[in-house]
Structure formats: C-alpha cells, structure tokens
Amino acid sequence: MSEQPLPVIIIDDEKHLRISLGQTLELAGYQVQSFDKAPQALKTLTPEWPGIVISDIRMPGMDGMQFLQEARSLDADLPVILITGHGDISTAVTAMREGAYDFLEKPFHNEILLDIVARALDKRRLTLENRNLREELARHAAPGPRVLGRTQPIKKLMSMANQIARVETDLLLWGETGTGKDLVARYIHEQSARSGKNFVAINCGAVPESIIESELFGHEPGAFTGANKRRIGKFEHANGGTLFLDEIESMPLSLQVKLLRVLQERQLERLGSNAQVSLDIRIIAATKTDLKAASAEGQFREDLYYRLNVVTLDLPPVRDRREDIPLLFQHFALVAATRSGLEAPTPTPAQASILMSHDWPGNVRELRNLAERYVLLGATCDYDLEQLMFGNSNRQPLTLPEQVEMFEKSLIEQALGRNKGSIKSTLEDLSLPRKTLYDKLKKYGLSREDFLAED
C-alpha cells in the first residue's frame, strides 16, 4: 500500500519548463497536473482541493496575476506560488501583498522549489483541517438534529451528507429499519439553504392507499365524497423546503407515475383541479428494501428508481459501528433521564461490552428503547442490562479476548482516521512494525482506502 501523493498543479506556457518542473515534483512523490493555459487549471480547483498551484507570471491570455485573483475568489486560502523572471520582481512583491504564497525567481535550484512546495502543502493541510474543525464545531453548536458517532462508517456518511446538503438535488436514503433515515433527512435539510422553510415528512407505508394521493397532492372542494373544502397537500406544504418520503417502496404503483412527473416537472395538480401548481422543493426518499430488485420484480417502477437513484446515501447498521454503541446509549439515557426526571448510573465497562456484543437488529431505534428502559425500569432489576435486554436468558457477554480484540480494532480505526489513511503515520502513531499493522488490518477487515475520503 503506497501513500496517496499530494497534488500540485503547474501552469506555464513554456513546454520544456512544464516538463522539467513536473519531473522534479513527480520524483519527489507528488501528483502533478500541467497546463499551458490558466483557465484550464481553474476548472479543476475547488475549496476542498488539497493541493497547491505553481504558476508563471508572464503568459498569454490570463497571466499569473489574473489567475491569482481568480483562484483566491474560489478559495482565499489556496497557496499559489508564482514563477518570475528577473524583471518581474516588483510584480512578484505586489503579488505577495495580494495573497500569493511565495515566488521563485528564474533560474532556481530544485532544492529551493521542493522546500517551498513542502511548506505550502503543509500550510494547505493545516488550513483544510482547521476549516473542517470549524465546520464540525458549528454543526454541533447549531440547533437541530445531530447524528452521533465517531467511527469511520458514520464519519463517511456525515461527510457525504454535508456535501449533499450544499447542493440542490433530490436523493435516496437506504438503510435497515431503525438506522435513523428520518434523522439524516432532517439533518440535511437543516444544513441546507432550505433550513428556513418547512421540513415535511410522510410515511408512505403508514397512510392508507385510499387517501395517500390526497395527502400528497391536496384536493379541491368536491373532488370526492367528503371533500368539502380545499386542502393543501404535503408537496405544497413543503414548497421552498424539503419533503421526506419514508418507506417509498410502499407507495402504490399508480401513484408512483404522478410522483415521477412531479420530480421531472416540479409541478402538480390538486385532485379535482386542472391548474398547475409550481414547486420549489427538494425531495428526499428513504427505503429499507432493494428498489432495483423490486423494480425487476414489477413491485416498483423502474423509471422512478433511476430518477431517485441519482444520489444515494447508505446508512450503516449499528453492528457495523459497534464502537459508537456506548456513546449512543449514554446519549439516549441522558435524554430519557432529563425527560423523566429520573437518574441512572453510567454503564460500566462490563455493561459496555454487553452492549457492543449485541447485533441490534432494530439498530438505533432498538438501542434508544433499551436506554429508555434502563432509565425508567432499571432500578427494579438493579440496572442489570442483560435482564433488560434478554429477560431471564443466560446470554454471556464478550469474553476478555473478544473485548481486547474489539478495543484493538477501535484503536487502529481511530489512528487511521487521525492520519487520513497514511500507513507511515499510523505506524508511528501506534509504534507498530509494518508487518504487524498489515496483519491486523487483514484480521479486522480494515483498509486504508476507507479513510482517504476524509481529506
């Protein structure tokens, strides 16, 4: 497993200089992209891009100074190193005042180039880490739903959720019963530009088929027996905001056609009306079934599946994030204690092992229910978790070796997360021989690639 090379962009209209610089940087282990025109390079830059740019000042069309201004409008913290000729020193000094990271005067030694590049990349890394930290703190300080967890699966989910919240797209949430699809949908709404508008949720499996169309689309007076006045449906009520369609697989096939039309045209007609109502809305659908398989069996419309499947988030089951279980249990217990006015002892390490050894088929919902029982009924059984979970069964908690293995796996996951998947840094962090770490990664089914997405 090799280290992920850090990216460096070179912009220069002189081919021989691009090739020479590129070879020097590639031999030093960097990932190089070269461009002869600055506008081409701008297209690859984003605020999340982890690299730096080296650009000549004198170029036809957009020169280095213009590129610096455009790049800083995309990300004011992006390090841009300018290459200058002898007569451009005053220009380079001006560029430094306007935000350039540094400049190189031709001709320059490779050692000087590599030193500046290394320092610029280190600055970029710290900038992005601090930016992510500020965003994380802001998310936890902001009102609204929070998704708790420190393990890699939940970090990956929340990283994707935060990215999706910033763009205008419908999406599909897939996860087992009780994994928190409603919570994630609310979180995405609260982090989006629509947070000031309504979040409207409807469970497609809980509404009788005879009235779900009226619930969603609304109706005019006289549309059907008992329709005495106009009713605004869920779509219109969510206008400007987000509509969450839970258990989308339960929606009647006849209604799926109308949903597809709303998704495509952003318009609807109330029952009993011919007037079109325009919608500005984001739709988040959720399911616990394989919609592709259901469409192959004729139980779900294939065209609707592909329309919903543009962006899909998979929610991990609790058994795939066991190290989060004690944190989640304690959080739910504190909420229950605050609501009921009762107190309950913090689970002991032995009780935490019991919690982590269970597979939680009901996922977070099952864990929350147990935490509430622990607070409300725990005193009646001396806070015996096994009795609260399994009644009078003699189910055994994890053995000591099993607990040690689980703890060891958790430590390795945390180290990989801190070091962004870097094997070298993880080896130093844990003081392990390379072969030992590789053996343990294989034993616990861990891969460094799963931790690169956090960059």
CSV table of C-alpha atoms in Angstrom, one decimal:
chain,number,residue,atom,x,y,z
A,1,MET,CA,0.0,0.0,0.0
A,2,SER,CA,1.6,3.3,-1.2
A,3,GLU,CA,1.0,6.8,0.3
A,4,GLN,CA,-1.6,8.9,-1.5
A,5,PRO,CA,0.5,11.5,-3.4
A,6,LEU,CA,-0.3,15.2,-2.8
A,7,PRO,CA,-1.5,17.1,-5.8
A,8,VAL,CA,0.4,20.0,-7.4
A,9,ILE,CA,-0.7,22.0,-10.5
A,10,ILE,CA,1.8,23.6,-12.8
A,11,ILE,CA,0.8,26.4,-15.2
A,12,ASP,CA,3.3,27.6,-17.8
A,13,ASP,CA,3.1,28.3,-21.5
A,14,GLU,CA,6.7,27.0,-21.9
A,15,LYS,CA,6.5,23.3,-22.6
A,16,HIS,CA,10.1,22.5,-21.6
A,17,LEU,CA,9.6,24.2,-18.2
A,18,ARG,CA,6.4,22.3,-17.5
A,19,ILE,CA,8.1,19.0,-18.3
A,20,SER,CA,11.2,19.9,-16.1
A,21,LEU,CA,9.1,21.0,-13.1
A,22,GLY,CA,6.8,18.1,-13.5
A,23,GLN,CA,9.6,15.5,-13.5
A,24,THR,CA,11.2,17.1,-10.4
A,25,LEU,CA,8.0,17.1,-8.4
A,26,GLU,CA,7.0,13.6,-9.5
A,27,LEU,CA,10.4,12.2,-8.5
A,28,ALA,CA,9.7,13.8,-5.1
A,29,GLY,CA,6.5,11.9,-4.8
A,30,TYR,CA,3.9,14.5,-5.8
A,31,GLN,CA,0.9,14.0,-8.2
A,32,VAL,CA,1.4,16.6,-10.9
A,33,GLN,CA,-1.1,18.1,-13.4
A,34,SER,CA,0.3,20.5,-16.0
A,35,PHE,CA,-1.5,23.2,-18.0
A,36,ASP,CA,-0.3,25.6,-20.7
A,37,LYS,CA,-3.3,28.0,-20.0
A,38,ALA,CA,-4.5,29.3,-16.7
A,39,PRO,CA,-8.3,29.0,-17.4
A,40,GLN,CA,-7.9,25.2,-17.8
A,41,ALA,CA,-6.4,24.9,-14.4
A,42,LEU,CA,-9.1,27.0,-12.7
A,43,LYS,CA,-11.7,24.4,-13.8
A,44,THR,CA,-10.0,21.8,-11.5
A,45,LEU,CA,-10.0,23.9,-8.4
A,46,THR,CA,-12.5,23.6,-5.5
A,47,PRO,CA,-12.4,24.8,-1.9
A,48,GLU,CA,-11.9,21.2,-0.8
A,49,TRP,CA,-9.0,20.5,-3.2
A,50,PRO,CA,-5.9,19.5,-1.1
A,51,GLY,CA,-3.1,20.7,-3.3
A,52,ILE,CA,-1.2,23.9,-4.4
A,53,VAL,CA,-0.5,25.7,-7.6
A,54,ILE,CA,2.7,26.8,-9.3
A,55,SER,CA,2.1,29.4,-12.0
A,56,ASP,CA,4.3,31.5,-14.3
A,57,ILE,CA,3.5,35.2,-14.2
A,58,ARG,CA,4.0,36.1,-17.9
A,59,MET,CA,1.6,34.1,-20.0
A,60,PRO,CA,-0.6,35.0,-23.0
A,61,GLY,CA,-4.3,35.4,-22.2
A,62,MET,CA,-4.8,35.1,-18.5
A,63,ASP,CA,-1.5,35.8,-16.8
A,64,GLY,CA,-0.3,34.7,-13.4
A,65,MET,CA,-1.7,37.8,-11.6
A,66,GLN,CA,-5.1,37.4,-13.1
A,67,PHE,CA,-5.0,33.7,-12.2
A,68,LEU,CA,-4.1,34.6,-8.6
A,69,GLN,CA,-7.2,36.8,-8.3
A,70,GLU,CA,-9.5,34.2,-9.8
A,71,ALA,CA,-8.1,31.4,-7.6
A,72,ARG,CA,-8.4,33.5,-4.5
A,73,SER,CA,-12.0,34.2,-5.4
A,74,LEU,CA,-12.6,30.4,-5.3
A,75,ASP,CA,-10.6,29.9,-2.1
A,76,ALA,CA,-8.7,32.8,-0.4
A,77,ASP,CA,-6.5,30.3,1.4
A,78,LEU,CA,-5.2,28.4,-1.7
A,79,PRO,CA,-1.4,28.6,-1.8
A,80,VAL,CA,-0.3,29.9,-5.2
A,81,ILE,CA,3.5,30.0,-5.9
A,82,LEU,CA,4.5,32.4,-8.8
A,83,ILE,CA,7.4,31.9,-11.1
A,84,THR,CA,9.1,35.2,-12.1
A,85,GLY,CA,11.8,36.4,-14.4
A,86,HIS,CA,14.4,38.9,-13.2
A,87,GLY,CA,12.4,41.8,-14.4
A,88,ASP,CA,9.2,40.6,-12.6
A,89,ILE,CA,10.5,41.0,-9.0
A,90,SER,CA,8.4,44.1,-8.3
A,91,THR,CA,5.4,42.4,-9.8
A,92,ALA,CA,6.0,39.3,-7.6
A,93,VAL,CA,6.3,41.5,-4.5
A,94,THR,CA,2.9,43.1,-5.4
A,95,ALA,CA,1.5,39.5,-5.8
A,96,MET,CA,2.7,38.6,-2.4
A,97,ARG,CA,0.8,41.6,-1.0
A,98,GLU,CA,-2.3,40.3,-2.8
A,99,GLY,CA,-2.1,36.9,-1.4
A,100,ALA,CA,0.5,34.8,-3.3
A,101,TYR,CA,2.2,32.2,-1.0
A,102,ASP,CA,5.7,32.7,-2.4
A,103,PHE,CA,7.6,33.3,-5.6
A,104,LEU,CA,10.5,31.6,-7.4
A,105,GLU,CA,12.9,33.7,-9.5
A,106,LYS,CA,14.3,32.1,-12.6
A,107,PRO,CA,16.7,30.3,-12.6
A,108,PHE,CA,16.1,28.4,-9.3
A,109,HIS,CA,17.5,25.3,-7.7
A,110,ASN,CA,15.3,22.2,-7.3
A,111,GLU,CA,16.0,22.2,-3.6
A,112,ILE,CA,14.5,25.6,-3.2
A,113,LEU,CA,11.5,24.6,-5.3
A,114,LEU,CA,10.9,21.4,-3.2
A,115,ASP,CA,11.3,23.3,0.1
A,116,ILE,CA,8.7,25.9,-0.9
A,117,VAL,CA,6.3,23.2,-2.2
A,118,ALA,CA,6.6,21.2,1.0
A,119,ARG,CA,5.9,24.2,3.2
A,120,ALA,CA,2.9,25.3,1.0
A,121,LEU,CA,1.4,21.8,1.1
A,122,ASP,CA,1.8,21.7,4.9
A,123,LYS,CA,0.0,25.0,5.1
A,124,ARG,CA,-2.8,23.8,2.8
A,125,ARG,CA,-3.2,20.7,5.0
A,126,LEU,CA,-3.5,22.7,8.2
A,127,THR,CA,-5.9,25.2,6.5
A,128,LEU,CA,-8.3,22.4,5.5
A,129,GLU,CA,-8.0,20.6,8.9
A,130,ASN,CA,-8.9,23.9,10.7
A,131,ARG,CA,-11.7,24.6,8.2
A,132,ASN,CA,-13.2,21.2,8.8
A,133,LEU,CA,-12.8,21.6,12.5
A,134,ARG,CA,-14.6,24.9,12.5
A,135,GLU,CA,-17.4,23.4,10.4
A,136,GLU,CA,-17.7,20.5,12.8
A,137,LEU,CA,-17.9,22.8,15.8
A,138,ALA,CA,-20.5,24.9,14.1
A,139,ARG,CA,-22.6,21.9,13.3
A,140,HIS,CA,-22.6,20.7,16.9
A,141,ALA,CA,-23.3,24.1,18.2
A,142,ALA,CA,-26.2,24.7,15.8
A,143,PRO,CA,-29.8,23.9,16.8
A,144,GLY,CA,-31.5,20.9,15.1
A,145,PRO,CA,-30.9,17.2,14.7
A,146,ARG,CA,-27.4,15.7,15.3
A,147,VAL,CA,-26.1,12.4,14.1
A,148,LEU,CA,-23.8,11.0,16.8
A,149,GLY,CA,-20.8,8.8,16.2
A,150,ARG,CA,-17.0,8.7,15.9
A,151,THR,CA,-16.5,5.5,13.8
A,152,GLN,CA,-15.4,5.6,10.2
A,153,PRO,CA,-18.8,4.5,8.7
A,154,ILE,CA,-20.6,7.3,10.4
A,155,LYS,CA,-17.9,9.9,9.6
A,156,LYS,CA,-18.1,8.9,5.9
A,157,LEU,CA,-21.9,9.2,6.0
A,158,MET,CA,-21.8,12.6,7.5
A,159,SER,CA,-19.1,13.8,5.2
A,160,MET,CA,-21.3,12.9,2.2
A,161,ALA,CA,-24.4,14.4,3.9
A,162,ASN,CA,-22.7,17.7,4.4
A,163,GLN,CA,-21.6,17.8,0.8
A,164,ILE,CA,-25.0,17.0,-0.5
A,165,ALA,CA,-26.7,19.5,1.8
A,166,ARG,CA,-24.9,22.3,0.0
A,167,VAL,CA,-26.3,21.3,-3.5
A,168,GLU,CA,-29.8,21.3,-4.9
A,169,THR,CA,-30.5,17.6,-5.7
A,170,ASP,CA,-33.1,15.0,-4.7
A,171,LEU,CA,-31.7,11.9,-3.0
A,172,LEU,CA,-32.4,8.4,-1.8
A,173,LEU,CA,-31.5,7.2,1.7
A,174,TRP,CA,-31.1,3.4,2.1
A,175,GLY,CA,-30.8,1.7,5.4
A,176,GLU,CA,-32.2,-1.0,7.6
A,177,THR,CA,-35.2,-0.3,9.9
A,178,GLY,CA,-34.1,1.9,12.8
A,179,THR,CA,-30.9,3.3,11.3
A,180,GLY,CA,-32.0,6.9,11.5
A,181,LYS,CA,-33.1,7.8,8.0
A,182,ASP,CA,-35.5,10.4,9.3
A,183,LEU,CA,-32.8,12.0,11.4
A,184,VAL,CA,-30.3,12.1,8.5
A,185,ALA,CA,-33.0,13.6,6.2
A,186,ARG,CA,-33.8,16.3,8.8
A,187,TYR,CA,-30.0,17.0,9.3
A,188,ILE,CA,-29.5,17.5,5.5
A,189,HIS,CA,-32.5,19.9,5.5
A,190,GLU,CA,-31.1,21.9,8.5
A,191,GLN,CA,-27.7,22.2,6.9
A,192,SER,CA,-29.1,23.3,3.5
A,193,ALA,CA,-30.2,26.7,2.2
A,194,ARG,CA,-33.8,25.5,2.7
A,195,SER,CA,-33.4,25.3,6.5
A,196,GLY,CA,-35.7,28.3,7.0
A,197,LYS,CA,-38.6,26.6,5.2
A,198,ASN,CA,-40.7,23.6,6.1
A,199,PHE,CA,-39.4,20.1,6.5
A,200,VAL,CA,-42.4,17.8,5.8
A,201,ALA,CA,-42.3,14.1,6.5
A,202,ILE,CA,-44.8,11.4,5.4
A,203,ASN,CA,-44.5,7.7,5.9
A,204,CYS,CA,-45.8,6.1,2.7
A,205,GLY,CA,-46.4,2.8,4.4
A,206,ALA,CA,-48.5,4.3,7.3
A,207,VAL,CA,-51.1,6.2,5.1
A,208,PRO,CA,-54.0,4.1,3.7
A,209,GLU,CA,-53.8,3.8,-0.1
A,210,SER,CA,-57.3,5.4,-0.4
A,211,ILE,CA,-56.1,8.7,0.9
A,212,ILE,CA,-52.4,9.0,0.2
A,213,GLU,CA,-52.9,10.7,-3.1
A,214,SER,CA,-54.9,13.4,-1.4
A,215,GLU,CA,-52.4,13.7,1.4
A,216,LEU,CA,-49.6,14.3,-1.1
A,217,PHE,CA,-51.3,16.4,-3.8
A,218,GLY,CA,-54.1,18.0,-1.9
A,219,HIS,CA,-57.6,18.4,-3.3
A,220,GLU,CA,-60.3,21.0,-4.3
A,221,PRO,CA,-63.8,21.1,-2.9
A,222,GLY,CA,-66.0,18.4,-4.4
A,223,ALA,CA,-63.0,16.3,-5.7
A,224,PHE,CA,-64.5,13.3,-4.0
A,225,THR,CA,-67.2,12.5,-1.4
A,226,GLY,CA,-66.4,14.3,1.8
A,227,ALA,CA,-64.1,16.9,0.2
A,228,ASN,CA,-65.9,20.0,1.5
A,229,LYS,CA,-63.1,22.5,1.2
A,230,ARG,CA,-59.7,22.9,-0.4
A,231,ARG,CA,-56.8,21.0,1.2
A,232,ILE,CA,-53.1,21.8,0.6
A,233,GLY,CA,-51.1,18.5,0.2
A,234,LYS,CA,-47.7,17.7,1.6
A,235,PHE,CA,-45.9,18.8,-1.6
A,236,GLU,CA,-47.3,22.3,-1.4
A,237,HIS,CA,-46.8,22.5,2.3
A,238,ALA,CA,-43.1,21.7,1.8
A,239,ASN,CA,-42.8,24.3,-1.0
A,240,GLY,CA,-39.5,26.1,-0.6
A,241,GLY,CA,-38.3,23.4,1.8
A,242,THR,CA,-37.9,19.6,1.9
A,243,LEU,CA,-40.4,16.7,1.5
A,244,PHE,CA,-39.3,13.5,3.1
A,245,LEU,CA,-41.0,10.3,1.7
A,246,ASP,CA,-40.2,7.5,4.1
A,247,GLU,CA,-40.8,3.9,3.1
A,248,ILE,CA,-41.1,4.9,-0.6
A,249,GLU,CA,-41.3,1.2,-1.5
A,250,SER,CA,-44.8,1.2,0.0
A,251,MET,CA,-46.1,3.9,-2.4
A,252,PRO,CA,-48.8,2.4,-4.8
A,253,LEU,CA,-47.7,1.9,-8.3
A,254,SER,CA,-50.4,4.1,-9.7
A,255,LEU,CA,-49.2,7.0,-7.5
A,256,GLN,CA,-45.5,6.4,-8.5
A,257,VAL,CA,-46.3,7.7,-12.0
A,258,LYS,CA,-47.5,11.0,-10.6
A,259,LEU,CA,-44.5,11.3,-8.3
A,260,LEU,CA,-42.2,10.8,-11.3
A,261,ARG,CA,-43.9,13.6,-13.1
A,262,VAL,CA,-43.5,15.9,-10.0
A,263,LEU,CA,-39.8,15.0,-9.8
A,264,GLN,CA,-39.3,15.8,-13.5
A,265,GLU,CA,-41.5,18.9,-14.0
A,266,ARG,CA,-41.7,20.4,-10.5
A,267,GLN,CA,-45.4,20.9,-10.9
A,268,LEU,CA,-48.6,19.3,-9.6
A,269,GLU,CA,-52.3,19.4,-9.9
A,270,ARG,CA,-54.6,19.1,-6.9
A,271,LEU,CA,-57.3,16.4,-7.1
A,272,GLY,CA,-60.3,17.9,-8.8
A,273,SER,CA,-58.2,20.8,-10.4
A,274,ASN,CA,-56.7,21.4,-13.8
A,275,ALA,CA,-54.5,24.2,-12.6
A,276,GLN,CA,-50.7,23.6,-12.4
A,277,VAL,CA,-49.0,24.5,-9.1
A,278,SER,CA,-45.3,25.2,-9.4
A,279,LEU,CA,-43.0,23.7,-6.8
A,280,ASP,CA,-39.6,24.7,-5.5
A,281,ILE,CA,-38.8,21.7,-3.4
A,282,ARG,CA,-36.2,19.1,-2.5
A,283,ILE,CA,-37.4,15.5,-2.2
A,284,ILE,CA,-35.6,13.0,0.0
A,285,ALA,CA,-36.9,9.5,-0.3
A,286,ALA,CA,-36.0,6.6,2.0
A,287,THR,CA,-36.3,2.9,1.8
A,288,LYS,CA,-35.2,-0.3,3.6
A,289,THR,CA,-35.6,-2.5,0.5
A,290,ASP,CA,-33.6,-3.1,-2.6
A,291,LEU,CA,-35.5,-0.9,-5.1
A,292,LYS,CA,-33.6,-2.2,-8.1
A,293,ALA,CA,-34.6,-5.8,-7.2
A,294,ALA,CA,-38.2,-4.6,-6.5
A,295,SER,CA,-38.4,-2.9,-9.9
A,296,ALA,CA,-37.1,-6.1,-11.6
A,297,GLU,CA,-40.0,-7.9,-9.9
A,298,GLY,CA,-42.6,-5.3,-11.0
A,299,GLN,CA,-43.1,-4.1,-7.5
A,300,PHE,CA,-41.6,-0.6,-8.1
A,301,ARG,CA,-41.4,1.5,-11.2
A,302,GLU,CA,-38.0,1.2,-12.8
A,303,ASP,CA,-38.1,4.7,-14.2
A,304,LEU,CA,-38.8,6.1,-10.8
A,305,TYR,CA,-36.0,4.1,-9.3
A,306,TYR,CA,-33.5,5.5,-11.7
A,307,ARG,CA,-34.8,9.0,-11.2
A,308,LEU,CA,-34.4,8.7,-7.4
A,309,ASN,CA,-31.0,6.9,-7.6
A,310,VAL,CA,-29.0,9.9,-8.9
A,311,VAL,CA,-27.6,10.4,-5.4
A,312,THR,CA,-27.9,7.6,-2.8
A,313,LEU,CA,-26.7,7.5,0.8
A,314,ASP,CA,-26.3,4.2,2.6
A,315,LEU,CA,-26.8,4.4,6.3
A,316,PRO,CA,-24.7,1.9,8.3
A,317,PRO,CA,-26.4,-0.6,10.7
A,318,VAL,CA,-25.3,-0.4,14.3
A,319,ARG,CA,-23.5,-3.7,14.1
A,320,ASP,CA,-21.1,-2.0,11.6
A,321,ARG,CA,-20.3,0.8,14.0
A,322,ARG,CA,-20.1,-1.1,17.4
A,323,GLU,CA,-17.6,1.4,18.9
A,324,ASP,CA,-20.3,4.1,18.8
A,325,ILE,CA,-22.8,2.0,20.8
A,326,PRO,CA,-21.8,3.1,24.3
A,327,LEU,CA,-21.8,6.8,23.2
A,328,LEU,CA,-25.3,6.4,21.6
A,329,PHE,CA,-26.6,4.5,24.7
A,330,GLN,CA,-25.3,7.1,27.1
A,331,HIS,CA,-26.8,9.9,25.0
A,332,PHE,CA,-30.2,8.3,24.8
A,333,ALA,CA,-30.1,7.5,28.6
A,334,LEU,CA,-29.4,11.2,29.3
A,335,VAL,CA,-32.3,12.3,27.1
A,336,ALA,CA,-34.6,9.9,28.9
A,337,ALA,CA,-33.4,10.9,32.3
A,338,THR,CA,-33.9,14.6,31.5
A,339,ARG,CA,-37.4,13.9,30.2
A,340,SER,CA,-38.5,11.7,33.1
A,341,GLY,CA,-36.7,13.5,36.0
A,342,LEU,CA,-35.0,10.2,36.9
A,343,GLU,CA,-31.3,9.3,37.2
A,344,ALA,CA,-29.5,6.2,36.1
A,345,PRO,CA,-25.9,5.2,36.6
A,346,THR,CA,-23.4,5.4,33.8
A,347,PRO,CA,-22.8,1.9,32.3
A,348,THR,CA,-19.7,0.2,33.5
A,349,PRO,CA,-17.1,-1.2,31.1
A,350,ALA,CA,-18.6,-4.7,31.5
A,351,GLN,CA,-22.0,-3.3,30.6
A,352,ALA,CA,-20.5,-1.5,27.6
A,353,SER,CA,-19.1,-4.9,26.5
A,354,ILE,CA,-22.6,-6.4,26.7
A,355,LEU,CA,-24.0,-3.6,24.6
A,356,MET,CA,-21.3,-3.9,22.0
A,357,SER,CA,-21.7,-7.7,21.7
A,358,HIS,CA,-25.3,-7.5,20.6
A,359,ASP,CA,-26.1,-7.2,16.9
A,360,TRP,CA,-29.0,-4.8,17.3
A,361,PRO,CA,-31.3,-5.9,14.5
A,362,GLY,CA,-33.5,-2.9,15.3
A,363,ASN,CA,-30.5,-0.6,15.1
A,364,VAL,CA,-30.5,2.8,16.7
A,365,ARG,CA,-34.2,2.6,17.5
A,366,GLU,CA,-33.8,-0.6,19.5
A,367,LEU,CA,-30.8,0.9,21.3
A,368,ARG,CA,-32.8,4.0,22.2
A,369,ASN,CA,-35.7,1.9,23.5
A,370,LEU,CA,-33.3,-0.1,25.7
A,371,ALA,CA,-31.7,3.2,27.1
A,372,GLU,CA,-35.2,4.4,28.0
A,373,ARG,CA,-36.0,1.1,29.8
A,374,TYR,CA,-32.7,1.4,31.6
A,375,VAL,CA,-33.7,4.8,33.0
A,376,LEU,CA,-37.4,4.0,33.6
A,377,LEU,CA,-37.2,0.4,34.8
A,378,GLY,CA,-33.5,-0.2,35.7
A,379,ALA,CA,-34.0,0.4,39.4
A,380,THR,CA,-36.3,-2.6,39.5
A,381,CYS,CA,-33.6,-5.0,38.4
A,382,ASP,CA,-30.6,-3.2,39.9
A,383,TYR,CA,-29.7,-1.9,36.4
A,384,ASP,CA,-29.0,-5.3,35.1
A,385,LEU,CA,-28.6,-4.7,31.4
A,386,GLU,CA,-28.7,-8.4,30.4
A,387,GLN,CA,-32.1,-8.8,32.2
A,388,LEU,CA,-33.4,-5.6,30.5
A,389,MET,CA,-32.2,-6.8,27.1
A,390,PHE,CA,-32.8,-10.5,27.2
A,391,GLY,CA,-35.2,-11.1,30.1
A,392,ASN,CA,-34.1,-14.2,32.1
A,393,SER,CA,-31.8,-15.7,29.4
A,394,ASN,CA,-28.3,-16.6,30.4
A,395,ARG,CA,-26.7,-15.0,27.4
A,396,GLN,CA,-23.0,-14.4,28.1
A,397,PRO,CA,-21.2,-11.1,27.4
A,398,LEU,CA,-18.0,-10.9,25.4
A,399,THR,CA,-15.0,-12.8,26.7
A,400,LEU,CA,-11.9,-10.9,27.7
A,401,PRO,CA,-10.0,-11.8,24.5
A,402,GLU,CA,-13.0,-10.7,22.5
A,403,GLN,CA,-13.1,-7.4,24.4
A,404,VAL,CA,-9.4,-6.9,23.8
A,405,GLU,CA,-9.8,-7.5,20.0
A,406,MET,CA,-12.7,-5.1,19.8
A,407,PHE,CA,-10.6,-2.4,21.7
A,408,GLU,CA,-7.6,-3.0,19.5
A,409,LYS,CA,-9.7,-2.7,16.3
A,410,SER,CA,-11.1,0.6,17.6
A,411,LEU,CA,-7.6,2.0,18.3
A,412,ILE,CA,-6.4,1.1,14.8
A,413,GLU,CA,-9.5,2.7,13.3
A,414,GLN,CA,-9.0,5.9,15.3
A,415,ALA,CA,-5.3,6.1,14.3
A,416,LEU,CA,-6.1,5.6,10.6
A,417,GLY,CA,-8.8,8.3,10.9
A,418,ARG,CA,-6.4,10.8,12.6
A,419,ASN,CA,-3.8,10.1,9.9
A,420,LYS,CA,-6.1,10.2,6.9
A,421,GLY,CA,-5.3,6.6,6.0
A,422,SER,CA,-1.5,7.2,6.0
A,423,ILE,CA,0.2,3.9,6.8
A,424,LYS,CA,3.5,5.6,7.7
A,425,SER,CA,1.9,8.0,10.1
A,426,THR,CA,-0.3,5.2,11.6
A,427,LEU,CA,2.8,3.0,12.2
A,428,GLU,CA,4.5,5.9,14.1
A,429,ASP,CA,1.3,6.7,16.0
A,430,LEU,CA,0.8,3.1,17.2
A,431,SER,CA,4.5,2.2,17.4
A,432,LEU,CA,3.9,-1.0,15.4
A,433,PRO,CA,6.1,-2.8,12.9
A,434,ARG,CA,4.7,-2.6,9.3
A,435,LYS,CA,4.0,-6.3,9.0
A,436,THR,CA,2.2,-6.4,12.3
A,437,LEU,CA,-0.1,-3.5,11.3
A,438,TYR,CA,-0.8,-5.1,7.9
A,439,ASP,CA,-1.7,-8.4,9.7
A,440,LYS,CA,-4.1,-6.6,12.0
A,441,LEU,CA,-5.7,-4.7,9.1
A,442,LYS,CA,-6.3,-8.0,7.4
A,443,LYS,CA,-7.6,-9.6,10.6
A,444,TYR,CA,-10.1,-6.9,11.3
A,445,GLY,CA,-11.1,-6.3,7.6
A,446,LEU,CA,-9.8,-2.7,7.6
A,447,SER,CA,-8.5,-0.9,4.5
A,448,ARG,CA,-6.6,2.4,4.5
A,449,GLU,CA,-8.6,3.4,1.4
A,450,ASP,CA,-11.7,3.7,3.6
A,451,PHE,CA,-10.0,6.6,5.5
A,452,LEU,CA,-8.8,8.6,2.5
A,453,ALA,CA,-12.3,10.1,1.8
A,454,GLU,CA,-12.0,12.4,4.9
A,455,ASP,CA,-9.3,14.5,3.1
